[in-house]
Amino acid sequence: MQKRILNDIAEIISGLSYRRYLDESGKKYKIIVQRSIKGDGKLSDFEEVNLNDNFKERYFTQENDVLMKMTYPYDVVCVKEPNLVISDRIAIIRLKKGYDSEFIAHMLTNAHIKKQLHELGGSGKMPHTSLKEIKQLKLNIPDLNTQIKYGELLNTINDKIFEDQRKVEYDRHLKEAILNDLWGDGT
């Protein structure tokens, strides 16, 4: 395992302040906003707006980008879909060769990272962090093959957790439906 600083293994930039580019006659884009990055590592619930094309390519997702909310709880996702626009207050982490994006995304969700962010200054009523602080994060990183194996294992565990939560939610709805049925039609 090597201790590495995130800035040494990745290019880290902030997303686009897309409101500056709003244009009713512009092209329609899907925008990744804060609510799009879920705590379970999933990506959904995009904004869809028309923008002019005067912004740089770097604000579009690339496969295997790691995105991190810059506000607490600092949710992280590994992107698989290219060409989505990434909004401000989201750190875009583009790893250099030799690093597995899924593994790094899992590492960034760890309590050790949240502790580092707190120590670096992300406290207050609404905790948040800066790119400077994200760039300073220290990670313990194994060789690439080990990263890939751990990334796959952690993805499998996440999928199981997601499926278990979906089943629990289904059972809650089923219970509620049965109880509502017992009440009848209200007459």
PDB file of C-alpha atoms in Angstrom, residues 10-160:
ATOM      1  CA  ALA A  10      -5.733  12.969 -10.408  1.00  0.00           C
ATOM      2  CA  GLU A  11      -6.707  16.194 -12.096  1.00  0.00           C
ATOM      3  CA  ILE A  12      -9.285  17.840  -9.823  1.00  0.00           C
ATOM      4  CA  ILE A  13     -11.512  20.673 -11.010  1.00  0.00           C
ATOM      5  CA  SER A  14     -14.852  22.186 -10.083  1.00  0.00           C
ATOM      6  CA  GLY A  15     -18.014  21.837 -12.152  1.00  0.00           C
ATOM      7  CA  LEU A  16     -19.662  24.503 -14.295  1.00  0.00           C
ATOM      8  CA  SER A  17     -21.770  27.352 -12.942  1.00  0.00           C
ATOM      9  CA  TYR A  18     -24.282  26.535 -15.670  1.00  0.00           C
ATOM     10  CA  ARG A  19     -26.819  29.271 -14.844  1.00  0.00           C
ATOM     11  CA  ARG A  20     -24.550  31.719 -16.705  1.00  0.00           C
ATOM     12  CA  TYR A  21     -25.130  29.744 -19.888  1.00  0.00           C
ATOM     13  CA  LEU A  22     -28.932  29.423 -19.759  1.00  0.00           C
ATOM     14  CA  ASP A  23     -30.363  30.085 -23.213  1.00  0.00           C
ATOM     15  CA  GLU A  24     -33.939  29.176 -24.242  1.00  0.00           C
ATOM     16  CA  SER A  25     -32.815  28.786 -27.863  1.00  0.00           C
ATOM     17  CA  GLY A  26     -29.767  26.718 -26.889  1.00  0.00           C
ATOM     18  CA  LYS A  27     -29.240  22.965 -26.892  1.00  0.00           C
ATOM     19  CA  LYS A  28     -30.914  20.831 -24.178  1.00  0.00           C
ATOM     20  CA  TYR A  29     -28.460  19.254 -21.712  1.00  0.00           C
ATOM     21  CA  LYS A  30     -28.727  16.924 -18.742  1.00  0.00           C
ATOM     22  CA  ILE A  31     -27.016  18.570 -15.770  1.00  0.00           C
ATOM     23  CA  ILE A  32     -25.611  16.707 -12.773  1.00  0.00           C
ATOM     24  CA  VAL A  33     -26.564  18.851  -9.770  1.00  0.00           C
ATOM     25  CA  GLN A  34     -26.101  18.239  -6.034  1.00  0.00           C
ATOM     26  CA  ARG A  35     -29.241  16.102  -5.696  1.00  0.00           C
ATOM     27  CA  SER A  36     -28.130  13.927  -8.647  1.00  0.00           C
ATOM     28  CA  ILE A  37     -25.359  12.303  -6.589  1.00  0.00           C
ATOM     29  CA  LYS A  38     -26.941   9.877  -4.163  1.00  0.00           C
ATOM     30  CA  GLY A  39     -25.428   8.546  -0.949  1.00  0.00           C
ATOM     31  CA  ASP A  40     -25.562   5.002  -2.327  1.00  0.00           C
ATOM     32  CA  GLY A  41     -23.178   5.866  -5.158  1.00  0.00           C
ATOM     33  CA  LYS A  42     -25.959   6.120  -7.750  1.00  0.00           C
ATOM     34  CA  LEU A  43     -26.500   8.949 -10.206  1.00  0.00           C
ATOM     35  CA  SER A  44     -30.027  10.123 -11.100  1.00  0.00           C
ATOM     36  CA  ASP A  45     -32.461  13.044 -10.941  1.00  0.00           C
ATOM     37  CA  PHE A  46     -30.770  15.386 -13.424  1.00  0.00           C
ATOM     38  CA  GLU A  47     -31.743  18.941 -14.295  1.00  0.00           C
ATOM     39  CA  GLU A  48     -32.614  19.400 -17.958  1.00  0.00           C
ATOM     40  CA  VAL A  49     -32.018  22.884 -19.311  1.00  0.00           C
ATOM     41  CA  ASN A  50     -31.164  24.656 -22.540  1.00  0.00           C
ATOM     42  CA  LEU A  51     -27.666  26.133 -22.630  1.00  0.00           C
ATOM     43  CA  ASN A  52     -25.564  27.969 -25.165  1.00  0.00           C
ATOM     44  CA  ASP A  53     -22.430  26.080 -26.236  1.00  0.00           C
ATOM     45  CA  ASN A  54     -19.855  28.587 -24.964  1.00  0.00           C
ATOM     46  CA  PHE A  55     -18.415  26.424 -22.182  1.00  0.00           C
ATOM     47  CA  LYS A  56     -15.452  24.077 -22.169  1.00  0.00           C
ATOM     48  CA  GLU A  57     -15.449  20.341 -22.874  1.00  0.00           C
ATOM     49  CA  ARG A  58     -13.942  19.646 -19.452  1.00  0.00           C
ATOM     50  CA  TYR A  59     -17.371  20.217 -17.854  1.00  0.00           C
ATOM     51  CA  PHE A  60     -18.818  17.162 -19.606  1.00  0.00           C
ATOM     52  CA  THR A  61     -18.583  13.797 -17.901  1.00  0.00           C
ATOM     53  CA  GLN A  62     -16.127  11.260 -19.190  1.00  0.00           C
ATOM     54  CA  GLU A  63     -16.465   7.574 -18.450  1.00  0.00           C
ATOM     55  CA  ASN A  64     -14.838   6.791 -15.084  1.00  0.00           C
ATOM     56  CA  ASP A  65     -14.900  10.354 -13.752  1.00  0.00           C
ATOM     57  CA  VAL A  66     -15.278  10.404  -9.992  1.00  0.00           C
ATOM     58  CA  LEU A  67     -17.626  13.144  -8.785  1.00  0.00           C
ATOM     59  CA  MET A  68     -17.762  14.352  -5.192  1.00  0.00           C
ATOM     60  CA  LYS A  69     -20.270  16.749  -3.673  1.00  0.00           C
ATOM     61  CA  MET A  70     -18.464  19.628  -2.020  1.00  0.00           C
ATOM     62  CA  THR A  71     -21.156  19.858   0.660  1.00  0.00           C
ATOM     63  CA  TYR A  72     -21.724  17.443   3.518  1.00  0.00           C
ATOM     64  CA  PRO A  73     -22.160  14.445   3.428  1.00  0.00           C
ATOM     65  CA  TYR A  74     -19.677  14.610   0.506  1.00  0.00           C
ATOM     66  CA  ASP A  75     -21.421  11.884  -1.517  1.00  0.00           C
ATOM     67  CA  VAL A  76     -19.346  10.306  -4.288  1.00  0.00           C
ATOM     68  CA  VAL A  77     -20.185   8.582  -7.555  1.00  0.00           C
ATOM     69  CA  CYS A  78     -18.186   6.955 -10.338  1.00  0.00           C
ATOM     70  CA  VAL A  79     -19.638   8.069 -13.675  1.00  0.00           C
ATOM     71  CA  LYS A  80     -20.322   5.598 -16.481  1.00  0.00           C
ATOM     72  CA  GLU A  81     -22.347   7.886 -18.771  1.00  0.00           C
ATOM     73  CA  PRO A  82     -20.393  10.400 -20.873  1.00  0.00           C
ATOM     74  CA  ASN A  83     -21.537  13.859 -22.000  1.00  0.00           C
ATOM     75  CA  LEU A  84     -23.538  14.982 -18.971  1.00  0.00           C
ATOM     76  CA  VAL A  85     -22.791  18.512 -17.770  1.00  0.00           C
ATOM     77  CA  ILE A  86     -21.379  18.733 -14.237  1.00  0.00           C
ATOM     78  CA  SER A  87     -22.593  21.713 -12.196  1.00  0.00           C
ATOM     79  CA  ASP A  88     -20.749  23.791  -9.640  1.00  0.00           C
ATOM     80  CA  ARG A  89     -20.162  22.649  -6.049  1.00  0.00           C
ATOM     81  CA  ILE A  90     -19.170  19.259  -7.425  1.00  0.00           C
ATOM     82  CA  ALA A  91     -15.514  18.216  -7.633  1.00  0.00           C
ATOM     83  CA  ILE A  92     -14.540  16.416 -10.834  1.00  0.00           C
ATOM     84  CA  ILE A  93     -11.765  13.915 -10.154  1.00  0.00           C
ATOM     85  CA  ARG A  94     -10.098  12.531 -13.283  1.00  0.00           C
ATOM     86  CA  LEU A  95      -7.609   9.861 -12.313  1.00  0.00           C
ATOM     87  CA  LYS A  96      -4.273   9.262 -13.983  1.00  0.00           C
ATOM     88  CA  LYS A  97      -3.463   5.859 -15.455  1.00  0.00           C
ATOM     89  CA  GLY A  98      -2.790   3.151 -12.900  1.00  0.00           C
ATOM     90  CA  TYR A  99      -5.757   3.994 -10.652  1.00  0.00           C
ATOM     91  CA  ASP A 100      -9.168   2.358 -10.649  1.00  0.00           C
ATOM     92  CA  SER A 101     -11.978   4.924 -10.523  1.00  0.00           C
ATOM     93  CA  GLU A 102     -14.473   2.602  -8.816  1.00  0.00           C
ATOM     94  CA  PHE A 103     -11.992   1.779  -6.062  1.00  0.00           C
ATOM     95  CA  ILE A 104     -11.082   5.452  -5.534  1.00  0.00           C
ATOM     96  CA  ALA A 105     -14.781   6.399  -5.443  1.00  0.00           C
ATOM     97  CA  HIS A 106     -15.335   3.840  -2.663  1.00  0.00           C
ATOM     98  CA  MET A 107     -12.253   5.085  -0.809  1.00  0.00           C
ATOM     99  CA  LEU A 108     -13.609   8.645  -0.897  1.00  0.00           C
ATOM    100  CA  THR A 109     -16.799   7.554   0.890  1.00  0.00           C
ATOM    101  CA  ASN A 110     -14.863   6.206   3.867  1.00  0.00           C
ATOM    102  CA  ALA A 111     -15.071   7.716   7.367  1.00  0.00           C
ATOM    103  CA  HIS A 112     -11.310   8.452   7.225  1.00  0.00           C
ATOM    104  CA  ILE A 113     -11.948  10.859   4.340  1.00  0.00           C
ATOM    105  CA  LYS A 114     -14.834  12.597   6.123  1.00  0.00           C
ATOM    106  CA  LYS A 115     -12.566  12.983   9.161  1.00  0.00           C
ATOM    107  CA  GLN A 116      -9.815  14.500   6.999  1.00  0.00           C
ATOM    108  CA  LEU A 117     -12.286  16.920   5.427  1.00  0.00           C
ATOM    109  CA  HIS A 118     -13.515  17.936   8.885  1.00  0.00           C
ATOM    110  CA  GLU A 119      -9.930  18.498  10.063  1.00  0.00           C
ATOM    111  CA  LEU A 120      -9.104  20.476   6.916  1.00  0.00           C
ATOM    112  CA  GLY A 121     -11.876  22.923   7.720  1.00  0.00           C
ATOM    113  CA  GLY A 122     -15.193  21.566   6.488  1.00  0.00           C
ATOM    114  CA  SER A 123     -17.230  22.352   9.598  1.00  0.00           C
ATOM    115  CA  GLY A 124     -19.874  24.875  10.566  1.00  0.00           C
ATOM    116  CA  LYS A 125     -23.646  24.973  10.278  1.00  0.00           C
ATOM    117  CA  MET A 126     -23.587  23.659   6.712  1.00  0.00           C
ATOM    118  CA  PRO A 127     -20.289  21.775   6.371  1.00  0.00           C
ATOM    119  CA  HIS A 128     -18.644  22.066   2.991  1.00  0.00           C
ATOM    120  CA  THR A 129     -15.206  21.668   1.501  1.00  0.00           C
ATOM    121  CA  SER A 130     -13.090  23.312  -1.166  1.00  0.00           C
ATOM    122  CA  LEU A 131     -11.091  21.984  -4.091  1.00  0.00           C
ATOM    123  CA  LYS A 132      -7.921  22.845  -2.185  1.00  0.00           C
ATOM    124  CA  GLU A 133      -9.001  20.593   0.689  1.00  0.00           C
ATOM    125  CA  ILE A 134     -10.085  17.767  -1.626  1.00  0.00           C
ATOM    126  CA  LYS A 135      -6.728  17.902  -3.389  1.00  0.00           C
ATOM    127  CA  GLN A 136      -4.968  17.381  -0.024  1.00  0.00           C
ATOM    128  CA  LEU A 137      -6.809  14.163   0.876  1.00  0.00           C
ATOM    129  CA  LYS A 138      -4.500  11.268   1.777  1.00  0.00           C
ATOM    130  CA  LEU A 139      -5.382   7.772   0.589  1.00  0.00           C
ATOM    131  CA  ASN A 140      -3.872   4.318   1.162  1.00  0.00           C
ATOM    132  CA  ILE A 141      -3.753   2.774  -2.289  1.00  0.00           C
ATOM    133  CA  PRO A 142      -2.751  -0.792  -3.221  1.00  0.00           C
ATOM    134  CA  ASP A 143      -1.502  -1.878  -6.653  1.00  0.00           C
ATOM    135  CA  LEU A 144      -3.901  -1.606  -9.624  1.00  0.00           C
ATOM    136  CA  ASN A 145      -4.954  -5.283  -9.678  1.00  0.00           C
ATOM    137  CA  THR A 146      -5.862  -5.138  -5.996  1.00  0.00           C
ATOM    138  CA  GLN A 147      -7.748  -1.866  -6.571  1.00  0.00           C
ATOM    139  CA  ILE A 148      -9.800  -3.507  -9.321  1.00  0.00           C
ATOM    140  CA  LYS A 149     -10.625  -6.544  -7.169  1.00  0.00           C
ATOM    141  CA  TYR A 150     -11.665  -4.389  -4.201  1.00  0.00           C
ATOM    142  CA  GLY A 151     -13.647  -2.075  -6.484  1.00  0.00           C
ATOM    143  CA  GLU A 152     -15.613  -5.027  -7.888  1.00  0.00           C
ATOM    144  CA  LEU A 153     -16.201  -6.479  -4.415  1.00  0.00           C
ATOM    145  CA  LEU A 154     -17.399  -3.142  -3.018  1.00  0.00           C
ATOM    146  CA  ASN A 155     -19.678  -2.635  -6.044  1.00  0.00           C
ATOM    147  CA  THR A 156     -21.215  -6.064  -5.415  1.00  0.00           C
ATOM    148  CA  ILE A 157     -21.808  -5.175  -1.769  1.00  0.00           C
ATOM    149  CA  ASN A 158     -23.362  -1.828  -2.785  1.00  0.00           C
ATOM    150  CA  ASP A 159     -25.654  -3.610  -5.257  1.00  0.00           C
ATOM    151  CA  LYS A 160     -26.754  -6.027  -2.531  1.00  0.00           C
TER     152      LYS A 160
END
